[in-house]
mmCIF file with all atom_site columns, C-alpha atoms in Angstrom:
data_model
loop_
_atom_site.group_PDB
_atom_site.id
_atom_site.type_symbol
_atom_site.label_atom_id
_atom_site.label_alt_id
_atom_site.label_comp_id
_atom_site.label_asym_id
_atom_site.label_entity_id
_atom_site.label_seq_id
_atom_site.pdbx_PDB_ins_code
_atom_site.Cartn_x
_atom_site.Cartn_y
_atom_site.Cartn_z
_atom_site.occupancy
_atom_site.B_iso_or_equiv
_atom_site.pdbx_formal_charge
_atom_site.auth_seq_id
_atom_site.auth_comp_id
_atom_site.auth_asym_id
_atom_site.auth_atom_id
_atom_site.pdbx_PDB_model_num
ATOM 1   C CA . MET A 1 1   ? 9.644   14.003  -13.633 1.00 40.00 ? 1   MET A CA 1
ATOM 2   C CA . ASN A 1 2   ? 10.630  10.530  -11.439 1.00 48.00 ? 2   ASN A CA 1
ATOM 3   C CA . ALA A 1 3   ? 11.679  8.250   -14.215 1.00 49.00 ? 3   ALA A CA 1
ATOM 4   C CA . ASP A 1 4   ? 8.930   5.358   -12.250 1.00 62.00 ? 4   ASP A CA 1
ATOM 5   C CA . GLN A 1 5   ? 6.427   8.395   -13.782 1.00 62.00 ? 5   GLN A CA 1
ATOM 6   C CA . GLU A 1 6   ? 4.056   8.229   -16.643 1.00 58.00 ? 6   GLU A CA 1
ATOM 7   C CA . ASN A 1 7   ? 1.756   11.188  -17.536 1.00 65.00 ? 7   ASN A CA 1
ATOM 8   C CA . GLY A 1 8   ? 1.484   11.892  -14.297 1.00 75.00 ? 8   GLY A CA 1
ATOM 9   C CA . PHE A 1 9   ? 0.452   8.046   -13.036 1.00 86.00 ? 9   PHE A CA 1
ATOM 10  C CA . LEU A 1 10  ? 3.901   7.510   -10.289 1.00 93.00 ? 10  LEU A CA 1
ATOM 11  C CA . TYR A 1 11  ? 4.434   3.611   -10.772 1.00 95.00 ? 11  TYR A CA 1
ATOM 12  C CA . LYS A 1 12  ? 1.887   3.385   -13.730 1.00 95.00 ? 12  LYS A CA 1
ATOM 13  C CA . GLU A 1 13  ? 4.237   -0.201  -14.771 1.00 96.00 ? 13  GLU A CA 1
ATOM 14  C CA . LEU A 1 14  ? 3.960   -1.767  -10.722 1.00 97.00 ? 14  LEU A CA 1
ATOM 15  C CA . GLY A 1 15  ? 0.660   0.024   -9.955  1.00 97.00 ? 15  GLY A CA 1
ATOM 16  C CA . TYR A 1 16  ? -1.248  -2.179  -13.463 1.00 97.00 ? 16  TYR A CA 1
ATOM 17  C CA . LYS A 1 17  ? 0.457   -5.140  -12.541 1.00 98.00 ? 17  LYS A CA 1
ATOM 18  C CA . LEU A 1 18  ? -0.321  -5.069  -8.826  1.00 98.00 ? 18  LEU A CA 1
ATOM 19  C CA . VAL A 1 19  ? -4.461  -5.076  -8.947  1.00 98.00 ? 19  VAL A CA 1
ATOM 20  C CA . GLY A 1 20  ? -3.824  -7.704  -11.735 1.00 98.00 ? 20  GLY A CA 1
ATOM 21  C CA . LEU A 1 21  ? -2.902  -9.796  -8.882  1.00 98.00 ? 21  LEU A CA 1
ATOM 22  C CA . PHE A 1 22  ? -6.114  -8.444  -6.541  1.00 98.00 ? 22  PHE A CA 1
ATOM 23  C CA . PHE A 1 23  ? -8.323  -9.200  -9.314  1.00 98.00 ? 23  PHE A CA 1
ATOM 24  C CA . LYS A 1 24  ? -7.246  -12.624 -10.120 1.00 98.00 ? 24  LYS A CA 1
ATOM 25  C CA . ILE A 1 25  ? -7.067  -13.663 -6.203  1.00 98.00 ? 25  ILE A CA 1
ATOM 26  C CA . ARG A 1 26  ? -10.861 -12.379 -6.050  1.00 98.00 ? 26  ARG A CA 1
ATOM 27  C CA . ASN A 1 27  ? -11.604 -14.171 -8.929  1.00 98.00 ? 27  ASN A CA 1
ATOM 28  C CA . GLU A 1 28  ? -9.681  -18.393 -7.939  1.00 98.00 ? 28  GLU A CA 1
ATOM 29  C CA . TYR A 1 29  ? -10.732 -17.343 -3.631  1.00 97.00 ? 29  TYR A CA 1
ATOM 30  C CA . GLY A 1 30  ? -13.732 -15.215 -4.031  1.00 97.00 ? 30  GLY A CA 1
ATOM 31  C CA . PRO A 1 31  ? -14.390 -13.137 -0.567  1.00 97.00 ? 31  PRO A CA 1
ATOM 32  C CA . GLY A 1 32  ? -14.620 -14.120 3.396   1.00 95.00 ? 32  GLY A CA 1
ATOM 33  C CA . HIS A 1 33  ? -11.256 -16.208 3.389   1.00 97.00 ? 33  HIS A CA 1
ATOM 34  C CA . LYS A 1 34  ? -9.379  -15.125 6.666   1.00 97.00 ? 34  LYS A CA 1
ATOM 35  C CA . GLU A 1 35  ? -6.514  -11.146 5.771   1.00 97.00 ? 35  GLU A CA 1
ATOM 36  C CA . VAL A 1 36  ? -3.539  -14.455 6.666   1.00 98.00 ? 36  VAL A CA 1
ATOM 37  C CA . VAL A 1 37  ? -5.001  -16.764 3.526   1.00 98.00 ? 37  VAL A CA 1
ATOM 38  C CA . TYR A 1 38  ? -4.901  -13.198 1.501   1.00 98.00 ? 38  TYR A CA 1
ATOM 39  C CA . GLN A 1 39  ? -1.971  -12.024 2.549   1.00 98.00 ? 39  GLN A CA 1
ATOM 40  C CA . ASN A 1 40  ? -0.342  -15.830 1.335   1.00 98.00 ? 40  ASN A CA 1
ATOM 41  C CA . LEU A 1 41  ? -1.747  -16.329 -1.417  1.00 98.00 ? 41  LEU A CA 1
ATOM 42  C CA . LEU A 1 42  ? -0.767  -12.711 -2.918  1.00 98.00 ? 42  LEU A CA 1
ATOM 43  C CA . GLU A 1 43  ? 3.038   -13.097 -1.631  1.00 98.00 ? 43  GLU A CA 1
ATOM 44  C CA . GLU A 1 44  ? 2.879   -16.410 -3.576  1.00 98.00 ? 44  GLU A CA 1
ATOM 45  C CA . ALA A 1 45  ? 2.096   -14.375 -6.594  1.00 98.00 ? 45  ALA A CA 1
ATOM 46  C CA . LEU A 1 46  ? 3.919   -11.691 -6.429  1.00 98.00 ? 46  LEU A CA 1
ATOM 47  C CA . ILE A 1 47  ? 7.080   -15.359 -5.690  1.00 98.00 ? 47  ILE A CA 1
ATOM 48  C CA . ALA A 1 48  ? 5.852   -16.352 -8.764  1.00 98.00 ? 48  ALA A CA 1
ATOM 49  C CA . ASN A 1 49  ? 5.581   -12.661 -11.255 1.00 97.00 ? 49  ASN A CA 1
ATOM 50  C CA . ASN A 1 50  ? 9.266   -12.091 -9.517  1.00 97.00 ? 50  ASN A CA 1
ATOM 51  C CA . ILE A 1 51  ? 7.637   -8.801  -7.960  1.00 97.00 ? 51  ILE A CA 1
ATOM 52  C CA . ALA A 1 52  ? 9.754   -7.944  -6.031  1.00 97.00 ? 52  ALA A CA 1
ATOM 53  C CA . TYR A 1 53  ? 8.261   -7.149  -2.206  1.00 97.00 ? 53  TYR A CA 1
ATOM 54  C CA . ASN A 1 54  ? 9.044   -6.682  1.574   1.00 97.00 ? 54  ASN A CA 1
ATOM 55  C CA . ARG A 1 55  ? 6.121   -8.318  3.909   1.00 97.00 ? 55  ARG A CA 1
ATOM 56  C CA . GLU A 1 56  ? 5.454   -6.423  7.504   1.00 95.00 ? 56  GLU A CA 1
ATOM 57  C CA . ALA A 1 57  ? 8.199   -4.298  6.807   1.00 93.00 ? 57  ALA A CA 1
ATOM 58  C CA . ARG A 1 58  ? 8.760   -1.968  8.920   1.00 94.00 ? 58  ARG A CA 1
ATOM 59  C CA . ILE A 1 59  ? 8.129   1.774   8.557   1.00 90.00 ? 59  ILE A CA 1
ATOM 60  C CA . LYS A 1 60  ? 10.115  4.683   10.224  1.00 88.00 ? 60  LYS A CA 1
ATOM 61  C CA . ILE A 1 61  ? 7.451   7.149   11.023  1.00 84.00 ? 61  ILE A CA 1
ATOM 62  C CA . TYR A 1 62  ? 9.383   11.135  11.549  1.00 79.00 ? 62  TYR A CA 1
ATOM 63  C CA . SER A 1 63  ? 8.071   14.134  12.955  1.00 79.00 ? 63  SER A CA 1
ATOM 64  C CA . ASN A 1 64  ? 7.082   16.777  11.070  1.00 76.00 ? 64  ASN A CA 1
ATOM 65  C CA . ASP A 1 65  ? 9.259   19.556  13.596  1.00 80.00 ? 65  ASP A CA 1
ATOM 66  C CA . THR A 1 66  ? 12.116  17.820  14.195  1.00 80.00 ? 66  THR A CA 1
ATOM 67  C CA . GLY A 1 67  ? 12.517  15.446  11.641  1.00 76.00 ? 67  GLY A CA 1
ATOM 68  C CA . LYS A 1 68  ? 13.314  12.438  13.999  1.00 84.00 ? 68  LYS A CA 1
ATOM 69  C CA . VAL A 1 69  ? 11.945  9.082   13.850  1.00 87.00 ? 69  VAL A CA 1
ATOM 70  C CA . VAL A 1 70  ? 8.585   8.854   16.466  1.00 90.00 ? 70  VAL A CA 1
ATOM 71  C CA . GLY A 1 71  ? 7.802   5.129   15.677  1.00 92.00 ? 71  GLY A CA 1
ATOM 72  C CA . THR A 1 72  ? 6.950   2.688   13.729  1.00 94.00 ? 72  THR A CA 1
ATOM 73  C CA . TYR A 1 73  ? 4.460   1.915   10.993  1.00 93.00 ? 73  TYR A CA 1
ATOM 74  C CA . VAL A 1 74  ? 3.941   -2.204  9.551   1.00 95.00 ? 74  VAL A CA 1
ATOM 75  C CA . PRO A 1 75  ? 2.274   -2.419  6.757   1.00 96.00 ? 75  PRO A CA 1
ATOM 76  C CA . ASP A 1 76  ? 0.889   -6.368  5.056   1.00 97.00 ? 76  ASP A CA 1
ATOM 77  C CA . PHE A 1 77  ? 3.790   -5.527  2.007   1.00 98.00 ? 77  PHE A CA 1
ATOM 78  C CA . LEU A 1 78  ? 6.013   -2.856  1.175   1.00 97.00 ? 78  LEU A CA 1
ATOM 79  C CA . MET A 1 79  ? 6.300   -3.294  -3.306  1.00 97.00 ? 79  MET A CA 1
ATOM 80  C CA . ASP A 1 80  ? 9.840   -2.936  -4.406  1.00 96.00 ? 80  ASP A CA 1
ATOM 81  C CA . ASP A 1 81  ? 10.358  -0.569  -2.278  1.00 95.00 ? 81  ASP A CA 1
ATOM 82  C CA . LYS A 1 82  ? 8.119   2.026   -3.505  1.00 96.00 ? 82  LYS A CA 1
ATOM 83  C CA . ILE A 1 83  ? 4.079   1.926   -2.718  1.00 97.00 ? 83  ILE A CA 1
ATOM 84  C CA . ILE A 1 84  ? 2.368   0.455   0.021   1.00 97.00 ? 84  ILE A CA 1
ATOM 85  C CA . VAL A 1 85  ? -0.387  -2.561  0.139   1.00 98.00 ? 85  VAL A CA 1
ATOM 86  C CA . GLU A 1 86  ? -2.743  -2.983  2.939   1.00 97.00 ? 86  GLU A CA 1
ATOM 87  C CA . LEU A 1 87  ? -5.016  -5.535  2.763   1.00 98.00 ? 87  LEU A CA 1
ATOM 88  C CA . LYS A 1 88  ? -8.765  -6.226  4.789   1.00 97.00 ? 88  LYS A CA 1
ATOM 89  C CA . SER A 1 89  ? -11.320 -9.468  4.377   1.00 97.00 ? 89  SER A CA 1
ATOM 90  C CA . SER A 1 90  ? -14.297 -6.941  6.357   1.00 96.00 ? 90  SER A CA 1
ATOM 91  C CA . ARG A 1 91  ? -17.246 -6.972  4.937   1.00 95.00 ? 91  ARG A CA 1
ATOM 92  C CA . TYR A 1 92  ? -17.218 -3.071  4.956   1.00 94.00 ? 92  TYR A CA 1
ATOM 93  C CA . THR A 1 93  ? -13.688 -0.478  4.042   1.00 94.00 ? 93  THR A CA 1
ATOM 94  C CA . THR A 1 94  ? -14.002 1.837   6.576   1.00 94.00 ? 94  THR A CA 1
ATOM 95  C CA . LYS A 1 95  ? -13.371 5.186   6.672   1.00 96.00 ? 95  LYS A CA 1
ATOM 96  C CA . THR A 1 96  ? -11.006 4.554   9.096   1.00 95.00 ? 96  THR A CA 1
ATOM 97  C CA . ASP A 1 97  ? -8.881  1.178   6.647   1.00 95.00 ? 97  ASP A CA 1
ATOM 98  C CA . GLU A 1 98  ? -8.296  4.646   4.968   1.00 96.00 ? 98  GLU A CA 1
ATOM 99  C CA . LYS A 1 99  ? -7.456  6.855   7.090   1.00 95.00 ? 99  LYS A CA 1
ATOM 100 C CA . GLN A 1 100 ? -4.590  4.091   8.393   1.00 93.00 ? 100 GLN A CA 1
ATOM 101 C CA . LEU A 1 101 ? -2.793  4.135   4.697   1.00 95.00 ? 101 LEU A CA 1
ATOM 102 C CA . TYR A 1 102 ? -3.064  7.275   4.881   1.00 94.00 ? 102 TYR A CA 1
ATOM 103 C CA . HIS A 1 103 ? -0.971  7.864   7.523   1.00 91.00 ? 103 HIS A CA 1
ATOM 104 C CA . TYR A 1 104 ? 1.767   5.040   6.571   1.00 92.00 ? 104 TYR A CA 1
ATOM 105 C CA . LEU A 1 105 ? 1.768   7.552   3.371   1.00 93.00 ? 105 LEU A CA 1
ATOM 106 C CA . ARG A 1 106 ? 1.936   10.414  5.228   1.00 89.00 ? 106 ARG A CA 1
ATOM 107 C CA . ASN A 1 107 ? 4.615   9.787   7.449   1.00 86.00 ? 107 ASN A CA 1
ATOM 108 C CA . SER A 1 108 ? 7.130   7.946   4.942   1.00 88.00 ? 108 SER A CA 1
ATOM 109 C CA . PRO A 1 109 ? 8.821   8.281   1.846   1.00 90.00 ? 109 PRO A CA 1
ATOM 110 C CA . TYR A 1 110 ? 6.231   6.656   0.394   1.00 94.00 ? 110 TYR A CA 1
ATOM 111 C CA . GLU A 1 111 ? 3.982   8.255   -2.245  1.00 95.00 ? 111 GLU A CA 1
ATOM 112 C CA . VAL A 1 112 ? 1.613   5.276   -3.116  1.00 97.00 ? 112 VAL A CA 1
ATOM 113 C CA . GLY A 1 113 ? -0.127  3.185   -1.349  1.00 97.00 ? 113 GLY A CA 1
ATOM 114 C CA . TYR A 1 114 ? -3.286  1.047   -2.272  1.00 98.00 ? 114 TYR A CA 1
ATOM 115 C CA . LEU A 1 115 ? -6.400  -0.387  -0.241  1.00 98.00 ? 115 LEU A CA 1
ATOM 116 C CA . VAL A 1 116 ? -7.434  -3.750  -0.882  1.00 98.00 ? 116 VAL A CA 1
ATOM 117 C CA . ASN A 1 117 ? -11.017 -5.290  1.027   1.00 98.00 ? 117 ASN A CA 1
ATOM 118 C CA . PHE A 1 118 ? -11.115 -8.876  -0.728  1.00 98.00 ? 118 PHE A CA 1
ATOM 119 C CA . SER A 1 119 ? -14.164 -9.735  1.657   1.00 97.00 ? 119 SER A CA 1
ATOM 120 C CA . THR A 1 120 ? -16.370 -6.525  0.639   1.00 96.00 ? 120 THR A CA 1
ATOM 121 C CA . PRO A 1 121 ? -18.863 -7.010  -2.325  1.00 95.00 ? 121 PRO A CA 1
ATOM 122 C CA . GLN A 1 122 ? -16.786 -6.829  -4.715  1.00 96.00 ? 122 GLN A CA 1
ATOM 123 C CA . ILE A 1 123 ? -13.639 -6.456  -4.353  1.00 97.00 ? 123 ILE A CA 1
ATOM 124 C CA . TYR A 1 124 ? -12.939 -2.893  -3.045  1.00 98.00 ? 124 TYR A CA 1
ATOM 125 C CA . ILE A 1 125 ? -9.584  -1.719  -4.115  1.00 98.00 ? 125 ILE A CA 1
ATOM 126 C CA . LYS A 1 126 ? -8.672  1.869   -3.560  1.00 97.00 ? 126 LYS A CA 1
ATOM 127 C CA . ARG A 1 127 ? -5.658  4.181   -4.510  1.00 97.00 ? 127 ARG A CA 1
ATOM 128 C CA . ILE A 1 128 ? -4.084  6.475   -2.292  1.00 96.00 ? 128 ILE A CA 1
ATOM 129 C CA . ILE A 1 129 ? -1.241  8.960   -2.804  1.00 95.00 ? 129 ILE A CA 1
ATOM 130 C CA . TYR A 1 130 ? 0.366   11.547  -0.061  1.00 93.00 ? 130 TYR A CA 1
ATOM 131 C CA . THR A 1 131 ? 3.672   12.707  -2.783  1.00 92.00 ? 131 THR A CA 1
ATOM 132 C CA . ASN A 1 132 ? 6.383   14.010  -0.689  1.00 88.00 ? 132 ASN A CA 1
ATOM 133 C CA . ASP A 1 133 ? 6.753   17.218  -2.139  1.00 89.00 ? 133 ASP A CA 1
ATOM 134 C CA . ARG A 1 134 ? 4.365   17.319  0.606   1.00 86.00 ? 134 ARG A CA 1
ATOM 135 C CA . LYS A 1 135 ? 5.894   16.723  3.604   1.00 83.00 ? 135 LYS A CA 1
ATOM 136 C CA . LEU A 1 136 ? 7.752   18.538  5.944   1.00 75.00 ? 136 LEU A CA 1
ATOM 137 C CA . PHE A 1 137 ? 9.743   15.300  7.621   1.00 75.00 ? 137 PHE A CA 1
ATOM 138 C CA . LEU A 1 138 ? 11.499  15.529  4.058   1.00 73.00 ? 138 LEU A CA 1
ATOM 139 C CA . GLU A 1 139 ? 12.557  18.563  3.889   1.00 70.00 ? 139 GLU A CA 1
ATOM 140 C CA . ARG A 1 140 ? 14.167  18.797  7.791   1.00 64.00 ? 140 ARG A CA 1
ATOM 141 C CA . ARG A 1 141 ? 15.909  15.265  7.255   1.00 59.00 ? 141 ARG A CA 1
ATOM 142 C CA . ARG A 1 142 ? 18.192  16.488  4.200   1.00 55.00 ? 142 ARG A CA 1
#
């Protein structure tokens, strides 16, 4: 079992802290700001709460066939080298938004991601899981 897995919940403690920060930001600042404003607010909150992160970290994408790098994705945040966070600020959350995070997870060594839209009528938070045991390119890299 993964050291960060408790009762089948990957990165439970970190995820709990992040969701709390998402709600705090939304409650204090409300909907409708530009995406970069929410990114900056989250960055401030991460620093204040001593949560390790990389903003716009470059994530290598690997081929399932060869295991070679075929591209790069740049999500908004990579938390503690464990969780991808993609922020949005639009009236609606689309399937394309969800697919973007899904593709980040499916094609990288990361297993957990959060899609957060601060500008929907109620804050939208979706946790997406894509476990490494389903990723062929990881087997080829070993």
